[in-house]
């Protein structure tokens, strides 16, 4: 499907395509109530409560005033509806602001100002500097004579650098006055969400240019929400408008994520529901039997002889209503409240602020904090996540000569400086490629200092390095590239840019030396994308060795190459290049093919090595989290050797003898299968040994394995704690997450770049690092943090506390509802199984939404162990991971406790208040106060750390209970009139309450004490150690000594052979293939697949749109 | 709510402000950092044992005191429902009680065992009577009882809400309709013992629940007569028997105050009680008892609290002693790091 946009045809396309009104709203004023209610009632819990509330409207069966359910229900609904309405209103306001922004368009040949929402497809929109782009435009003209303009796309992809956009060649040089009258047609695809692609054609109508079709790419567009910068004006024709823009299309409502804990709570709710049904049925039958046998005799109730047809249903329904409070109506509200507080704690945490950038951590998804505490697998990206993504040029190898090997810094290498001084041709060429084979934009400030706007950190590093080595890239003036070498200025004319793609893994430029007129092809790229294309006679062995050596040090390598082009060759080629460039279908593939034609017979000049330093605290973080029982998988686009080195550096895998690396590789199905089998075999054997086994797989083998041997891969995933996947594509990353999720593991994906977005969205928890590669990952993620090391705190502190607190809160919510419900059930046995409620409506309502809900909310401040203890003993996370604090058996404990407490309260109240004291309201209040007191003590016993707020909530709540009841006792019309005063004056009331407390709490205290002292869990032991002070420090002796971190790469490279041998040892014997891979520098490229979909991390660093 | 999750992808055009918001440092407070000063008690043996000992030490005296108070209460209980049926119809209590012509008077003699100080409370005790039955307990209309304006009762009172010709019944409902109607007359040594029936109901009920200008109307005028009839010239606020009866009991066995005897009774006094045995408990197998009781600070005679206190106190002391024994015999240091077997643990979940 295509759309044809007629430029400046004022009326024709108006009806065809929508106007530019943006709408992010979920509701309208009219449909808000029905739609919102429908949404809320799509949840089972709410349906249940609504059913109960409706049943209560039937006075024959309702035990209490319907208000006791309707009140809380309406309150809960009002809260969520208000929140939704508020969010929607804010969306409306921001939409309105955007929609009513005034923009200039051309209308019947004259400029006219209209509201942004009235732009139609085909209108020409004029923008001035710093204007926001109102819709997706195809550029027609700019103030720049070369047809360039600069845009900031941070709102779109989070990248803060400026991007250049260029007027299509057909419109180049049209006078700004004539632009008002321009007519033409743009043939473009239907709206999609790909912000990196726009394959379209432009044809201008006479009198402008002859009927030449001009190809359009994303470079000719400026997209909605970008800002025009450094350009006086620009104008373009609207192609996509309103919600149909690239941005609008990519805006989707992500699936709400459900935590493991929510699932467990739902399961328990279901169990309670079934229990409730059973109770209702038993009591219902008992009630009907009792009625038939006994009620006829009790003349004082005047049972009619003939009942209505539904008579048999009445008693069961009454019990259903009595027992409906078993499922606490408050739990959803309480959980939502505490969950948003967990999220706030993350946002507020001072210890998770990145000091460099001042970025605070942010929880975008407020609902899944508990899952953080239950993470079992962390899948991490490498570049920018583990490393700083701050590239520094460290070493290079030019024509077989290694520079920077002694000092570790090429800038200090005298030999290199001398070579530059001497003007060695190879070195100069090498530097030239470093300086101009890129898409960097130099920006000269007024003071003359040059700064570079680069989209790729690698290019940035290279240009900076070249500048430091006296080859300064001064200016990019449309097609003229100006460099300064030792104060002499050299100019090149840029003829073509062969862009980087993750498939090609290289980029090239075709330039013409302005002095000599010679045409050169300058290329840089991954070794396997450059070295195989060296001209026939060149020895690439030295470069292969260099690449290998650098990779072993964990450096990123790029090979630089060049070739002189004959003018004829270039001319011929450039025609086919243009043709490929303007094709609408498979443009990328066709381009790649054309590029391949010219990128051959290269003369390889050398290899650059760029260091990407590990972020602070990465090894410690990984070590701590691995101790916490979390398995790490590293998914990277980088090379295998680089990845392994980084993995070693950051404690990802242990060196021999503790660690063992297993390689899975192969190009064909069989090879992969054999290698997979071998690895599996080794894994199965070693699982019993305390050995750190990791497997390494590259994207190609992974692709085969995932498509053909999914079962084996699944088993591998279960067996191995560590994996390194190199050269994987974004979709493979997501596939791996999916694989682990299908094995029922809780996964956390962490990444920083656009290529991690899919994995982040796929994982149970997505964490984005708001780093140098923009905010794309951070936006898609549930949590964004500034640095990798904050992950430790996020999981061990916030995740763990959230889990513990929710575990307590949810079980406590059930416990307190069950207590009151059991009392009601017991009471029904002494009230003729007729479904009388012991408690009155006010008490029931206040009990559920007030007396018992407020105190438990402060459990969000509870800390079982201090943060320091948890950090010292990350193993304690195991309790959360395994769900030890909320599972059917802990729940059974709470269930039993509620049964016990109900028995205690009921037996004591009816016996202490028997005979002449057995007045109903009094007994009910005695039982209720008994429950409240018990609950206060249960809270006290289960709270690990008391802050002032906890005391306030627990004891204040108790006081509030009495105050509220006194108030009700002072109202003559209330059923409770004077009751509470009466009770409080009566010494036997207090004696009864104390008896209830002692009888209810004594056994629980004794049991807890016994367990705590004689059967302590690890948490208990740590609590004891922590609170008693002393022995916790002596624990260091039984802990594995933390490995000293070798920050510098150099020592590692020296011990290389020693380290390599043991690590690869098992493979020497059983995997010839892998041996070749790791040792055979002579044949390293046999696994290179030109058409593979592998994307190196380089892709992110050289991306360009 | 759960669907709040995943609002991560921001809407259009708010990129820049979001960025600005993010880089703003959150405000520091001890609350937001979860660093509020906290006290973190743990269950040390000393603490727990002390707690149990002190519970025991406090509970046993209280238990003794309440048991003592309960024992001091002198109580005469006389079950008369069986004995007040003439022998010839003893197997047909229902028939007898429903026979309007039968003579229901019954004379009982009670002997005072111990001296009873005034005031002596006279209760009637009924068992197996479900005043808390769902159909029964709701069958009243408090508004009607309070004000003549609300004469027309609500449907709660069914089936005793209106007479057959549509007149409202005051007081309506099953509770009032089934009011207890046995009467007792006491005499000692042929001297009549006055039973004071004033002030037996709660003052609050008399003053705020039952109206002084609400008079019984159409009460017990239907075909089915339940219990007592009311004098329609006395306002409800003075019908104290009704007020007492209309405080439903939570248990199927209950006592309700009949009146007070305001003279002391000496040991071996023989009290003659003339009972009008009108109330039908025979149909549901309930029994009726007449209770004369003195009172203490704890109320009537009820050993439950005393016994329970002694039991709990004793158990607590027992627990305390056994904890001490275990502590001495099998000491176990708290927070011993050797209990932290991480290595075993870690290997355990390697799978």
Coordinates of C-alpha atoms in Angstrom, one line a residue, chain B residues 71-212:
Chain B
X71 CA -17.4 -17.3 94.2
X72 CA -18.7 -14.6 96.5
X73 CA -21.8 -14.1 94.4
X74 CA -24.7 -16.0 95.9
X75 CA -27.0 -17.4 93.3
X76 CA -30.2 -19.3 93.5
X77 CA -31.2 -21.0 90.3
X78 CA -34.5 -22.8 89.9
X79 CA -35.6 -24.5 86.8
X80 CA -39.3 -24.6 86.8
X81 CA -40.5 -25.3 83.3
X82 CA -40.9 -29.0 83.8
X83 CA -42.2 -28.9 87.3
X84 CA -44.8 -26.3 86.6
X85 CA -46.7 -28.6 84.3
X86 CA -49.4 -30.6 86.0
X87 CA -48.3 -34.2 86.2
X88 CA -51.1 -35.5 84.1
X89 CA -50.1 -33.5 81.0
X90 CA -46.3 -33.6 81.6
X91 CA -45.7 -35.2 78.2
X92 CA -47.6 -32.5 76.4
X93 CA -46.1 -29.3 77.6
X94 CA -47.1 -27.6 74.3
X95 CA -50.7 -28.5 74.6
X96 CA -50.8 -27.3 78.2
X97 CA -49.2 -24.0 77.5
X98 CA -51.3 -23.3 74.5
X99 CA -54.5 -24.1 76.4
X100 CA -55.8 -20.6 77.4
X101 CA -58.1 -22.0 80.0
X102 CA -55.6 -24.1 81.9
X103 CA -54.4 -22.8 85.3
X104 CA -50.8 -21.8 84.8
X105 CA -50.1 -20.8 88.4
X106 CA -47.3 -22.7 90.0
X107 CA -45.8 -22.4 93.4
X108 CA -42.1 -23.0 94.1
X109 CA -40.1 -22.9 97.3
X110 CA -36.5 -21.8 97.2
X111 CA -34.1 -22.0 100.1
X112 CA -31.4 -19.3 100.7
X113 CA -28.1 -21.1 101.3
X114 CA -26.0 -18.1 102.1
X115 CA -26.8 -14.6 103.1
X116 CA -27.8 -12.4 100.2
X117 CA -27.2 -8.8 100.5
X118 CA -29.5 -6.4 98.7
X119 CA -29.9 -5.6 95.9
X120 CA -30.8 -9.1 94.8
X121 CA -31.4 -9.3 91.1
X122 CA -34.2 -11.4 89.8
X123 CA -33.5 -12.9 86.4
X124 CA -35.4 -15.2 84.1
X125 CA -33.1 -17.5 82.2
X126 CA -34.2 -19.1 78.9
X127 CA -32.2 -21.5 77.0
X128 CA -32.3 -22.7 73.5
X129 CA -34.1 -19.5 72.5
X130 CA -32.5 -18.0 69.5
X131 CA -33.0 -14.3 70.0
X132 CA -30.1 -13.9 67.6
X133 CA -31.9 -15.7 64.8
X134 CA -31.6 -13.8 61.7
X135 CA -35.3 -13.5 61.1
X136 CA -35.9 -12.5 64.7
X137 CA -33.2 -10.1 65.5
X138 CA -34.0 -7.9 62.6
X139 CA -37.7 -7.8 63.2
X140 CA -38.0 -4.5 64.9
X141 CA -38.2 -0.8 63.9
X142 CA -36.2 1.5 66.1
X143 CA -37.6 4.6 64.5
X144 CA -41.1 3.6 65.4
X145 CA -40.2 2.9 69.0
X146 CA -38.8 6.4 69.3
X147 CA -41.3 8.7 67.8
X148 CA -45.0 8.6 67.1
X149 CA -44.3 10.3 63.7
X150 CA -42.8 7.0 62.5
X151 CA -45.9 5.0 63.3
X152 CA -46.0 3.2 60.1
X153 CA -43.4 0.7 60.5
X154 CA -40.9 -0.4 58.0
X155 CA -41.0 -3.8 56.3
X156 CA -38.3 -5.0 58.7
X157 CA -41.1 -5.9 61.1
X158 CA -42.7 -8.5 58.9
X159 CA -44.8 -10.5 59.7
X160 CA -45.8 -8.5 62.7
X161 CA -46.0 -5.1 61.1
X162 CA -49.7 -4.5 60.3
X163 CA -52.9 -5.9 61.6
X164 CA -55.1 -7.7 59.1
X165 CA -56.9 -4.5 58.4
X166 CA -53.8 -2.5 57.7
X167 CA -53.4 -0.8 61.1
X168 CA -49.8 -0.4 62.2
X169 CA -48.8 -2.4 65.2
X170 CA -46.8 -0.6 67.8
X171 CA -44.4 -1.9 68.9
X172 CA -44.0 -3.9 65.7
X173 CA -41.9 -6.9 64.9
X174 CA -41.3 -10.4 66.2
X175 CA -39.2 -9.4 69.2
X176 CA -41.9 -7.3 70.8
X177 CA -44.6 -9.8 69.8
X178 CA -42.8 -12.7 71.5
X179 CA -42.2 -10.9 74.7
X180 CA -41.7 -13.0 77.8
X181 CA -44.8 -13.1 80.0
X182 CA -44.2 -15.3 83.0
X183 CA -44.6 -13.5 86.2
X184 CA -43.2 -14.1 89.6
X185 CA -44.5 -13.2 93.1
X186 CA -42.1 -13.6 96.0
X187 CA -42.8 -14.0 99.7
X188 CA -40.7 -14.9 102.7
X189 CA -42.4 -16.2 105.7
X190 CA -45.8 -15.1 104.3
X191 CA -44.4 -11.6 104.0
X192 CA -44.5 -10.4 100.4
X193 CA -41.2 -9.5 99.0
X194 CA -41.5 -6.4 96.9
X195 CA -39.9 -6.7 93.5
X196 CA -38.8 -3.4 92.1
X197 CA -39.3 -3.3 88.4
X198 CA -38.3 0.3 88.0
X199 CA -34.9 1.0 86.6
X200 CA -34.3 -2.5 85.2
X201 CA -33.8 -1.3 81.7
X202 CA -30.9 0.7 80.5
X203 CA -31.3 4.4 81.2
X204 CA -30.1 5.2 77.7
X205 CA -32.7 3.0 76.2
X206 CA -35.5 4.6 78.3
X207 CA -34.4 8.1 77.4
X208 CA -33.2 7.8 73.8
X209 CA -34.6 4.7 72.2
X210 CA -38.1 4.3 73.5
X211 CA -40.3 7.3 73.1
X212 CA -42.2 8.7 76.1

